Tab-separated table of C-alpha atoms in Angstrom:
chain	number	residue	atom	x	y	z
A	32	UNK	CA	112.499	77.724	66.825
A	33	UNK	CA	111.717	74.919	69.233
A	34	UNK	CA	108.885	72.490	68.637
A	35	UNK	CA	106.635	73.427	71.515
A	36	UNK	CA	103.307	71.546	71.381
A	37	UNK	CA	100.058	73.532	71.441
A	38	UNK	CA	99.208	73.938	75.107
A	39	UNK	CA	95.776	74.400	76.552
A	40	UNK	CA	95.347	77.987	77.736
A	41	UNK	CA	91.685	77.788	78.744
A	42	UNK	CA	90.421	77.525	82.309
A	43	UNK	CA	86.823	77.247	83.491
A	44	UNK	CA	85.657	80.426	85.220
A	45	UNK	CA	87.782	83.201	86.722
A	46	UNK	CA	91.558	83.010	87.255
A	47	UNK	CA	92.223	83.032	91.019
A	48	UNK	CA	94.717	85.615	92.390
A	49	UNK	CA	96.279	82.843	94.517
A	50	UNK	CA	96.961	80.840	91.339
A	51	UNK	CA	98.820	83.853	89.931
A	52	UNK	CA	100.905	84.053	93.121
A	53	UNK	CA	101.722	80.344	92.842
A	54	UNK	CA	102.701	80.689	89.181
A	55	UNK	CA	105.127	83.458	90.143
A	56	UNK	CA	106.574	81.301	92.930
A	57	UNK	CA	107.301	78.453	90.506
A	58	UNK	CA	109.984	80.612	88.891
A	59	UNK	CA	112.208	80.868	91.980
A	60	UNK	CA	114.360	77.976	90.745
A	61	UNK	CA	114.969	79.693	87.382
A	62	UNK	CA	117.828	81.873	88.551
A	63	UNK	CA	118.626	83.113	85.033
A	64	UNK	CA	115.437	85.232	85.142
A	65	UNK	CA	115.857	88.923	85.984
A	66	UNK	CA	112.413	90.271	85.140
A	67	UNK	CA	108.803	89.109	84.931
A	68	UNK	CA	106.051	91.004	83.139
A	69	UNK	CA	102.418	90.181	83.848
A	70	UNK	CA	99.204	91.433	82.296
A	71	UNK	CA	95.827	90.657	83.859
A	72	UNK	CA	92.489	91.380	82.234
A	73	UNK	CA	89.717	92.050	84.765
A	74	UNK	CA	85.966	92.207	84.016
A	75	UNK	CA	84.643	95.778	84.351
A	76	UNK	CA	81.150	96.576	85.635
A	77	UNK	CA	80.563	98.938	82.690
A	78	UNK	CA	77.211	100.738	82.642
A	79	UNK	CA	75.382	99.939	79.413
A	80	UNK	CA	71.920	101.472	78.965
A	81	UNK	CA	71.840	102.183	82.714
A	82	UNK	CA	72.568	98.558	83.590
A	83	UNK	CA	75.902	97.440	85.072
A	84	UNK	CA	77.654	94.444	83.536
A	85	UNK	CA	77.403	91.659	86.145
A	86	UNK	CA	79.629	89.155	84.395
A	87	UNK	CA	81.065	88.169	81.054
A	88	UNK	CA	80.479	84.711	79.656
A	89	UNK	CA	83.380	83.692	77.431
A	90	UNK	CA	83.228	81.158	74.609
A	91	UNK	CA	85.800	80.116	72.023
A	92	UNK	CA	86.437	78.113	68.903
A	93	UNK	CA	88.888	76.042	70.910
A	94	UNK	CA	90.656	74.047	68.180
A	95	UNK	CA	91.397	77.215	66.204
A	96	UNK	CA	92.256	79.298	69.286
A	97	UNK	CA	94.875	76.805	70.498
A	98	UNK	CA	96.422	76.587	67.041
A	99	UNK	CA	96.527	80.392	66.818
A	100	UNK	CA	97.951	80.726	70.320
A	101	UNK	CA	100.674	78.238	69.418
A	102	UNK	CA	101.534	80.365	66.370
A	103	UNK	CA	101.636	83.542	68.504
A	104	UNK	CA	103.810	81.828	71.118
A	105	UNK	CA	106.319	80.612	68.498
A	106	UNK	CA	106.491	84.075	66.919
A	107	UNK	CA	107.050	85.776	70.293
A	108	UNK	CA	109.738	83.274	71.324
A	109	UNK	CA	111.580	83.775	68.049
A	110	UNK	CA	111.399	87.585	68.382
A	111	UNK	CA	112.277	88.046	72.079
A	112	UNK	CA	114.903	86.413	74.335
A	113	UNK	CA	112.342	84.926	76.717
A	114	UNK	CA	112.947	82.357	79.421
A	115	UNK	CA	109.288	81.382	79.549
A	116	UNK	CA	105.736	82.442	78.742
A	117	UNK	CA	102.436	81.385	80.308
A	118	UNK	CA	98.972	82.333	79.062
A	119	UNK	CA	95.594	81.557	80.652
A	120	UNK	CA	92.174	82.675	79.419
A	121	UNK	CA	88.844	82.056	81.111
A	122	UNK	CA	85.886	80.318	79.519
A	123	UNK	CA	82.369	80.477	80.909
A	124	UNK	CA	81.186	83.009	83.435
A	125	UNK	CA	83.586	85.555	85.000
A	126	UNK	CA	82.023	88.079	87.375
A	127	UNK	CA	82.804	91.815	87.438
A	128	UNK	CA	86.040	92.329	89.380
A	129	UNK	CA	87.323	88.846	88.523
A	130	UNK	CA	90.251	88.039	86.241
A	131	UNK	CA	89.747	86.513	82.781
A	132	UNK	CA	93.206	86.816	81.169
A	133	UNK	CA	96.685	86.153	82.603
A	134	UNK	CA	99.745	86.672	80.409
A	135	UNK	CA	103.118	86.070	82.075
A	136	UNK	CA	106.519	86.470	80.380
A	137	UNK	CA	110.007	86.203	81.896
A	138	UNK	CA	113.490	87.039	80.659
A	139	UNK	CA	117.038	87.709	81.859
A	140	UNK	CA	116.674	91.471	81.241
A	141	UNK	CA	113.438	93.364	81.701
A	142	UNK	CA	112.893	94.773	78.219
A	143	UNK	CA	112.297	91.425	76.485
A	144	UNK	CA	109.702	90.339	79.068
A	145	UNK	CA	107.862	93.676	78.971
A	146	UNK	CA	107.768	94.018	75.187
A	147	UNK	CA	106.836	90.354	74.709
A	148	UNK	CA	104.006	90.626	77.241
A	149	UNK	CA	102.542	93.745	75.578
A	150	UNK	CA	102.737	92.227	72.091
A	151	UNK	CA	101.228	88.913	73.238
A	152	UNK	CA	98.267	90.718	74.850
A	153	UNK	CA	97.606	92.728	71.673
A	154	UNK	CA	97.763	89.599	69.524
A	155	UNK	CA	95.460	87.646	71.882
A	156	UNK	CA	92.900	90.456	71.804
A	157	UNK	CA	92.932	90.779	68.020
A	158	UNK	CA	93.628	87.231	66.811
A	159	UNK	CA	92.183	84.676	69.235
A	160	UNK	CA	88.686	83.482	68.359
A	161	UNK	CA	87.133	84.217	71.758
A	162	UNK	CA	83.852	85.975	72.392
A	163	UNK	CA	82.528	87.690	75.485
A	164	UNK	CA	78.823	88.001	76.272
A	165	UNK	CA	78.164	90.808	78.755
A	166	UNK	CA	75.446	89.721	81.158
A	167	UNK	CA	73.094	92.091	83.022
A	168	UNK	CA	70.901	91.597	86.064
A	169	UNK	CA	67.642	91.304	84.160
A	170	UNK	CA	68.791	88.273	82.112
A	171	UNK	CA	69.539	90.530	79.149
A	172	UNK	CA	72.961	90.512	77.492
A	173	UNK	CA	75.092	92.174	74.872
A	174	UNK	CA	78.002	90.781	72.858
A	175	UNK	CA	81.177	92.543	73.848
A	176	UNK	CA	83.266	94.380	71.265
A	177	UNK	CA	86.988	94.918	71.771
A	178	UNK	CA	88.169	98.462	71.112
B	788	UNK	CA	77.941	68.915	48.718
B	789	UNK	CA	76.447	69.219	52.181
B	790	UNK	CA	78.375	71.563	54.488
B	791	UNK	CA	78.126	71.852	58.244
B	792	UNK	CA	78.918	75.343	59.424
B	793	UNK	CA	79.797	76.151	63.024
B	794	UNK	CA	78.767	79.506	64.404
B	795	UNK	CA	79.968	81.617	67.309
B	796	UNK	CA	79.018	84.642	69.390
B	797	UNK	CA	76.230	86.882	68.169
B	798	UNK	CA	75.821	84.778	65.015
B	799	UNK	CA	74.213	82.036	67.109
B	800	UNK	CA	71.487	84.566	68.023
B	801	UNK	CA	70.467	84.651	64.349
B	802	UNK	CA	70.215	80.913	63.852
B	803	UNK	CA	69.315	79.900	67.398
B	804	UNK	CA	71.903	77.103	67.049
B	805	UNK	CA	75.656	76.524	67.068
B	806	UNK	CA	75.651	74.829	63.679
B	807	UNK	CA	73.718	75.058	60.443
B	808	UNK	CA	73.832	72.668	57.510
B	809	UNK	CA	73.570	73.917	53.944
B	810	UNK	CA	73.091	71.718	50.858
B	811	UNK	CA	74.699	71.946	47.421
B	812	UNK	CA	77.642	74.132	48.426
B	813	UNK	CA	80.789	74.218	46.276
B	814	UNK	CA	82.809	77.124	47.587
B	815	UNK	CA	82.689	79.924	50.150
B	816	UNK	CA	81.084	82.504	47.810
B	817	UNK	CA	78.360	79.980	47.172
B	818	UNK	CA	78.056	79.366	50.912
B	819	UNK	CA	77.637	83.072	51.671
B	820	UNK	CA	74.903	83.630	49.064
B	821	UNK	CA	72.977	80.548	50.215
B	822	UNK	CA	73.337	81.576	53.842
B	823	UNK	CA	72.076	85.090	53.082
B	824	UNK	CA	69.005	83.622	51.396
B	825	UNK	CA	68.224	81.317	54.349
B	826	UNK	CA	69.082	83.876	57.063
B	827	UNK	CA	68.777	87.467	55.768
B	828	UNK	CA	70.091	88.820	59.106
B	829	UNK	CA	73.563	87.574	58.124
B	830	UNK	CA	73.675	90.216	55.380
B	831	UNK	CA	74.155	92.887	58.059
B	832	UNK	CA	76.398	90.825	60.316
B	833	UNK	CA	80.150	91.241	60.561
B	834	UNK	CA	82.017	87.957	60.323
B	835	UNK	CA	84.967	86.234	58.708
B	836	UNK	CA	85.015	82.673	57.400
B	837	UNK	CA	87.511	80.080	58.600
B	838	UNK	CA	88.061	76.922	56.549
B	839	UNK	CA	89.880	74.248	58.538
B	840	UNK	CA	90.724	76.823	61.224
B	841	UNK	CA	92.324	79.310	58.805
B	842	UNK	CA	90.614	82.600	58.044
B	843	UNK	CA	90.165	82.950	54.286
B	844	UNK	CA	90.108	86.231	52.391
B	845	UNK	CA	88.985	85.109	48.949
B	846	UNK	CA	86.653	82.542	47.448
B	847	UNK	CA	87.786	79.074	48.522
B	848	UNK	CA	86.588	75.706	47.232
B	849	UNK	CA	85.158	73.469	49.951
B	850	UNK	CA	86.269	69.864	50.084
B	851	UNK	CA	84.567	66.947	51.755
B	852	UNK	CA	85.060	66.841	55.525
B	853	UNK	CA	86.393	70.371	55.703
B	854	UNK	CA	85.317	72.459	58.685
B	855	UNK	CA	83.718	75.810	57.972
B	856	UNK	CA	83.283	78.314	60.789
B	857	UNK	CA	81.774	81.794	60.806
B	858	UNK	CA	83.525	84.107	63.263
B	859	UNK	CA	82.100	87.443	64.411
B	860	UNK	CA	84.587	90.093	65.713
B	861	UNK	CA	86.705	88.670	68.541
B	862	UNK	CA	86.261	90.034	72.045
B	863	UNK	CA	88.470	87.960	74.299
B	864	UNK	CA	90.886	89.162	76.939
C	1075	UNK	CA	97.052	116.208	90.906
C	1076	UNK	CA	95.944	114.787	94.206
C	1077	UNK	CA	97.927	115.293	97.373
C	1078	UNK	CA	99.015	111.730	97.971
C	1079	UNK	CA	101.413	111.472	100.927
C	1080	UNK	CA	104.818	109.815	100.429
C	1081	UNK	CA	104.224	106.117	101.096
C	1082	UNK	CA	106.800	103.667	102.298
C	1083	UNK	CA	107.778	101.328	99.466
C	1084	UNK	CA	110.516	99.390	101.257
C	1085	UNK	CA	110.138	95.901	102.668
C	1086	UNK	CA	112.725	93.860	104.559
C	1087	UNK	CA	114.006	90.943	102.484
C	1088	UNK	CA	112.377	89.346	99.444
C	1089	UNK	CA	108.830	90.031	98.229
C	1090	UNK	CA	106.788	86.831	98.664
C	1091	UNK	CA	104.841	85.496	95.644
C	1092	UNK	CA	101.826	84.929	97.930
C	1093	UNK	CA	101.876	88.640	98.870
C	1094	UNK	CA	101.700	89.493	95.159
C	1095	UNK	CA	98.694	87.173	94.764
C	1096	UNK	CA	96.993	88.842	97.733
C	1097	UNK	CA	97.673	92.325	96.344
C	1098	UNK	CA	96.006	91.298	93.089
C	1099	UNK	CA	93.003	89.894	94.997
C	1100	UNK	CA	92.477	93.210	96.819
C	1101	UNK	CA	91.412	94.761	93.516
C	1102	UNK	CA	88.332	92.558	93.007
C	1103	UNK	CA	86.095	95.251	94.525
C	1104	UNK	CA	87.400	97.892	92.096
C	1105	UNK	CA	85.090	97.001	89.242
C	1106	UNK	CA	86.136	100.002	87.142
C	1107	UNK	CA	89.497	98.290	86.501
C	1108	UNK	CA	89.889	96.478	83.166
C	1109	UNK	CA	93.631	95.783	83.147
C	1110	UNK	CA	96.510	95.278	85.560
C	1111	UNK	CA	100.167	95.469	84.586
C	1112	UNK	CA	102.820	94.019	86.886
C	1113	UNK	CA	106.590	94.072	86.720
C	1114	UNK	CA	108.703	91.910	89.031
C	1115	UNK	CA	112.461	92.156	89.383
C	1116	UNK	CA	114.093	88.848	90.345
C	1117	UNK	CA	117.687	88.361	91.517
C	1118	UNK	CA	119.754	86.534	88.898
C	1119	UNK	CA	122.538	84.102	89.769
C	1120	UNK	CA	124.906	85.820	87.316
C	1121	UNK	CA	128.373	84.300	86.997
C	1122	UNK	CA	131.001	86.913	87.819
C	1123	UNK	CA	134.644	85.809	87.704
C	1124	UNK	CA	133.454	82.171	87.811
C	1125	UNK	CA	131.404	82.775	90.974
C	1126	UNK	CA	127.597	82.768	90.953
C	1127	UNK	CA	125.781	85.642	92.665
C	1128	UNK	CA	124.167	84.104	95.762
C	1129	UNK	CA	122.165	87.130	96.828
C	1130	UNK	CA	121.929	90.891	96.499
C	1131	UNK	CA	121.955	93.066	99.594
C	1132	UNK	CA	120.003	96.251	98.954
C	1133	UNK	CA	120.497	99.557	100.754
C	1134	UNK	CA	118.964	102.973	100.196
C	1135	UNK	CA	119.023	106.622	101.149
C	1136	UNK	CA	115.507	106.190	102.439
C	1137	UNK	CA	114.429	109.806	103.018
C	1138	UNK	CA	115.491	110.797	99.514
C	1139	UNK	CA	114.158	107.608	97.888
C	1140	UNK	CA	110.664	108.086	99.350
C	1141	UNK	CA	110.593	111.733	98.262
C	1142	UNK	CA	111.715	110.751	94.751
C	1143	UNK	CA	109.200	107.884	94.570
C	1144	UNK	CA	106.447	110.317	95.572
C	1145	UNK	CA	107.510	112.631	92.741
C	1146	UNK	CA	107.534	109.719	90.244
C	1147	UNK	CA	104.102	108.571	91.441
C	1148	UNK	CA	102.580	112.041	91.046
C	1149	UNK	CA	104.078	112.412	87.570
C	1150	UNK	CA	102.769	109.001	86.463
C	1151	UNK	CA	99.277	109.665	87.861
C	1152	UNK	CA	99.105	113.004	86.060
C	1153	UNK	CA	100.248	111.440	82.773
C	1154	UNK	CA	98.184	108.207	82.711
C	1155	UNK	CA	94.534	107.468	83.573
C	1156	UNK	CA	95.388	105.048	86.374
C	1157	UNK	CA	93.059	103.599	88.964
C	1158	UNK	CA	95.917	102.721	91.294
C	1159	UNK	CA	99.634	102.062	91.583
C	1160	UNK	CA	101.590	100.014	94.127
C	1161	UNK	CA	105.374	99.809	94.392
C	1162	UNK	CA	107.473	97.630	96.714
C	1163	UNK	CA	111.266	97.380	96.809
C	1164	UNK	CA	113.318	95.061	99.001
C	1165	UNK	CA	116.012	96.186	101.405
C	1166	UNK	CA	118.583	93.833	102.904
C	1167	UNK	CA	119.352	90.405	101.561
C	1168	UNK	CA	117.405	88.891	98.627
C	1169	UNK	CA	118.592	85.487	97.411
C	1170	UNK	CA	119.000	84.472	93.759
C	1171	UNK	CA	115.551	83.520	92.404
C	1172	UNK	CA	113.754	85.777	94.879
C	1173	UNK	CA	111.855	88.950	94.027
C	1174	UNK	CA	113.187	92.416	94.938
C	1175	UNK	CA	110.891	94.783	93.002
C	1176	UNK	CA	107.114	94.724	92.520
C	1177	UNK	CA	105.453	97.448	90.431
C	1178	UNK	CA	101.685	97.131	89.970
C	1179	UNK	CA	99.490	99.528	87.951
C	1180	UNK	CA	95.781	99.284	87.127
C	1181	UNK	CA	93.478	101.162	84.772
C	1182	UNK	CA	90.120	100.920	83.012
C	1183	UNK	CA	91.764	100.181	79.652
C	1184	UNK	CA	94.977	98.214	79.312
C	1185	UNK	CA	97.222	100.733	77.589
C	1186	UNK	CA	97.442	103.173	80.498
C	1187	UNK	CA	98.380	100.437	82.984
C	1188	UNK	CA	101.001	98.907	80.680
C	1189	UNK	CA	102.663	102.181	79.681
C	1190	UNK	CA	102.593	103.502	83.257
C	1191	UNK	CA	104.149	100.295	84.601
C	1192	UNK	CA	106.979	100.370	82.049
C	1193	UNK	CA	107.727	104.052	82.681
C	1194	UNK	CA	107.617	103.624	86.464
C	1195	UNK	CA	110.101	100.724	86.299
C	1196	UNK	CA	112.512	102.751	84.144
C	1197	UNK	CA	112.295	105.733	86.506
C	1198	UNK	CA	112.804	103.547	89.597
C	1199	UNK	CA	115.908	101.966	88.062
C	1200	UNK	CA	117.439	105.287	87.026
C	1201	UNK	CA	116.257	107.705	89.717
C	1202	UNK	CA	115.820	105.902	93.052
C	1203	UNK	CA	118.871	106.058	95.322
C	1204	UNK	CA	119.108	102.314	95.916
C	1205	UNK	CA	122.251	100.191	95.736
C	1206	UNK	CA	122.704	96.468	95.302
C	1207	UNK	CA	125.697	94.583	96.623
C	1208	UNK	CA	126.139	91.249	94.840
C	1209	UNK	CA	127.255	88.618	97.331
C	1210	UNK	CA	129.265	85.501	96.488
C	1211	UNK	CA	129.823	82.270	98.364
C	1212	UNK	CA	133.316	83.121	99.532
C	1213	UNK	CA	132.241	86.261	101.435
C	1214	UNK	CA	133.415	88.432	98.555
C	1215	UNK	CA	131.087	90.936	96.923
C	1216	UNK	CA	130.743	93.400	94.074
C	1217	UNK	CA	128.589	96.531	93.819
C	1218	UNK	CA	125.950	96.006	91.157
C	1219	UNK	CA	125.660	98.366	88.192
C	1220	UNK	CA	122.377	98.827	86.356
C	1221	UNK	CA	122.678	98.642	82.582
D	1309	UNK	CA	131.585	125.289	108.830
D	1310	UNK	CA	131.621	121.640	109.825
D	1311	UNK	CA	129.740	119.360	107.428
D	1312	UNK	CA	128.574	115.802	107.989
D	1313	UNK	CA	128.457	113.839	104.770
D	1314	UNK	CA	126.523	110.600	104.390
D	1315	UNK	CA	127.881	107.979	102.039
D	1316	UNK	CA	126.319	105.038	100.224
D	1317	UNK	CA	127.209	101.918	98.275
D	1318	UNK	CA	130.803	101.479	97.099
D	1319	UNK	CA	131.767	104.882	98.557
D	1320	UNK	CA	131.543	103.400	102.061
D	1321	UNK	CA	134.296	100.960	101.031
D	1322	UNK	CA	136.648	103.946	100.647
D	1323	UNK	CA	135.973	105.520	104.015
D	1324	UNK	CA	135.066	102.391	105.961
D	1325	UNK	CA	132.135	104.353	107.389
D	1326	UNK	CA	128.669	105.633	106.437
D	1327	UNK	CA	129.509	109.237	107.327
D	1328	UNK	CA	132.529	111.516	107.252
D	1329	UNK	CA	132.853	114.960	108.781
D	1330	UNK	CA	134.827	117.706	107.076
D	1331	UNK	CA	135.809	121.029	108.662
D	1332	UNK	CA	135.832	124.545	107.145
D	1333	UNK	CA	133.507	123.787	104.231
D	1334	UNK	CA	131.616	126.612	102.519
D	1335	UNK	CA	130.221	125.080	99.373
D	1336	UNK	CA	130.146	121.838	97.384
D	1337	UNK	CA	133.212	122.654	95.240
D	1338	UNK	CA	135.094	123.246	98.457
D	1339	UNK	CA	133.717	119.986	99.834
D	1340	UNK	CA	134.878	117.981	96.816
D	1341	UNK	CA	138.430	119.347	96.889
D	1342	UNK	CA	138.750	118.755	100.631
D	1343	UNK	CA	137.332	115.241	100.261
D	1344	UNK	CA	139.767	114.423	97.449
D	1345	UNK	CA	142.681	115.523	99.655
D	1346	UNK	CA	141.520	113.381	102.591
D	1347	UNK	CA	140.491	110.353	100.489
D	1348	UNK	CA	142.307	110.276	97.130
D	1349	UNK	CA	140.256	107.206	96.026
D	1350	UNK	CA	137.247	109.524	95.604
D	1351	UNK	CA	138.989	111.168	92.657
D	1352	UNK	CA	138.336	108.060	90.583
D	1353	UNK	CA	134.874	107.329	91.988
D	1354	UNK	CA	131.625	108.070	90.184
D	1355	UNK	CA	129.123	109.889	92.371
D	1356	UNK	CA	126.678	112.776	92.456
D	1357	UNK	CA	126.096	115.111	95.407
D	1358	UNK	CA	122.672	115.587	96.984
D	1359	UNK	CA	122.061	118.600	99.219
D	1360	UNK	CA	118.923	118.227	101.289
D	1361	UNK	CA	117.884	115.215	99.162
D	1362	UNK	CA	118.164	117.079	95.829
D	1363	UNK	CA	120.930	116.195	93.401
D	1364	UNK	CA	122.892	119.346	92.535
D	1365	UNK	CA	124.653	119.970	89.249
D	1366	UNK	CA	126.661	123.119	90.025
D	1367	UNK	CA	128.520	124.590	92.959
D	1368	UNK	CA	126.088	125.066	95.841
D	1369	UNK	CA	126.638	126.970	99.098
D	1370	UNK	CA	126.168	124.819	102.172
D	1371	UNK	CA	124.086	126.209	105.018
D	1372	UNK	CA	124.075	125.138	108.629
D	1373	UNK	CA	122.158	121.920	109.269
D	1374	UNK	CA	121.949	121.006	105.610
D	1375	UNK	CA	122.310	117.318	104.718
D	1376	UNK	CA	124.976	116.402	102.196
D	1377	UNK	CA	124.992	112.940	100.656
D	1378	UNK	CA	127.324	111.361	98.107
D	1379	UNK	CA	125.518	108.930	95.807
D	1380	UNK	CA	127.300	106.397	93.582
D	1381	UNK	CA	125.416	105.111	90.481
D	1382	UNK	CA	122.056	103.650	91.480
D	1383	UNK	CA	121.470	99.921	91.085
D	1384	UNK	CA	118.024	99.203	92.493
D	1385	UNK	CA	115.234	97.138	90.961
C-alpha cells in the first residue's frame, strides 16, 4: 500500500473527448503497460413523462467524495496489479451526449486493467456521494436514481 | 447542542436550503426525530446520515464541531 | 441479426491517441448511449534475453481475419444490447509505448458495453489470424506468443 | 493436383517464402505428409490448416482453386 494523497477527481462541466485522447497519449512513455481499460459515462436523453432529458446537473459532497475515492483507489491498487488509474467526474451541467465520468486503468496484462476498471465504476456509482439532477426543457427537473 | 446539518440532492427541495440548524441535539436518533417534527416530508425521504464524512448505521453521539450530512441515494457516474 | 458488411479493421502503423479522442467525440449525437467501454492494447518493452522489445511488426491473413471479425461482431451484437462497436488493429511496425488495438463498445446501460468489450478483446486475441514479430535493437526478432 | 499454400508468421522462417507449391496433393493429410518430407522443420511447428479461410480439424479433400493456409498460433492485440 503506497501513501497516495487524495486527488481531486472533479471537473467543471463535461469531460472533453480531446482530453481523453491526451490522457491516453501521456502513457506512451510507460512502456511496461500492455493494456488500458476505459469507461466513459455519457448523459442519455431519456424520455421522462414525454420530455427528453436535456442535461444533468451534478453536485457532490466534495470532502466526503474525495476521501471515499481515495479509499476506493487504495483498495483497487492493493487488489490489482495496476500501473496507474485516473478518474474524472463532472460537476455542474453536462448536456445529453456529453461525458460525465472517465475511469482509466492501465496494467502490464489486460485482465488487471479490465477488472479494476469495472470494479472502480461499480464502486463510484454506489459509494460516491454525487447526485444528478435531470433537467428538462420547461425548467422542470427530476433527481436521477442509479439502477 | 446546536447542530448544523448539510443537505444534498432532493433533500434540499424539502428545506429550500443546503443547511439547516437544529437546537438541543445530543445524538443522531435525537436529530432524526427533531428533523421529522420540523420537516415532516423527511419521514418519507430516503437518506443516510454521515457524521464527519462517515456513514453511520446506528445511533451516534454528536460532539461539538462535528459535521452532520444527510445523503439521499447517490446517482453519480 | 442485421446484415452488417465485413468492415476493414486494419490500420497501417500505430493507432494515434488523438484518433481515439475523435472517435469518442463522434458519439455525442447518439444520445441513447449511457456508457462506453474501451480497451487499448499497447506494445510493451519486454526484456527478452536482456534485450528490450523495440517494436512489434504485425501481419495478418487479411481475408480470413476480416471474415472472422465479421462473425465475432455479429455474435457480440446478437448477445449484447449494443448501440455500436468499433475495432481497429495495427499492421506493420508499432513501437513500444504505442497502441496496436482499439476496441470500443457503447450501450444505453454500462453492463452491456463493458461485457461486450471484454468478450470482443478475448475473441480477437484468440481467433483473429494476426501475428506479432517482436523486434530488438540488434536486428534480431522473436515471434510473439499470446498468453 | 497442384496446391499453393500460403504461410504466416514463424512458418515463413522455415520456407523463406510466403507461399509454397506442392504437387500431387489430394487432401490435407496428404498435404501435411508431403510438406513434412520437403520441410522437416514443420514436424516440430505448431500450426492449424485453413481451407478457404476456415480452420479444419480433420482430413479434408482439396478441390481445384481452393486456398490453403498454414496458421501458427495467433498473437494479435
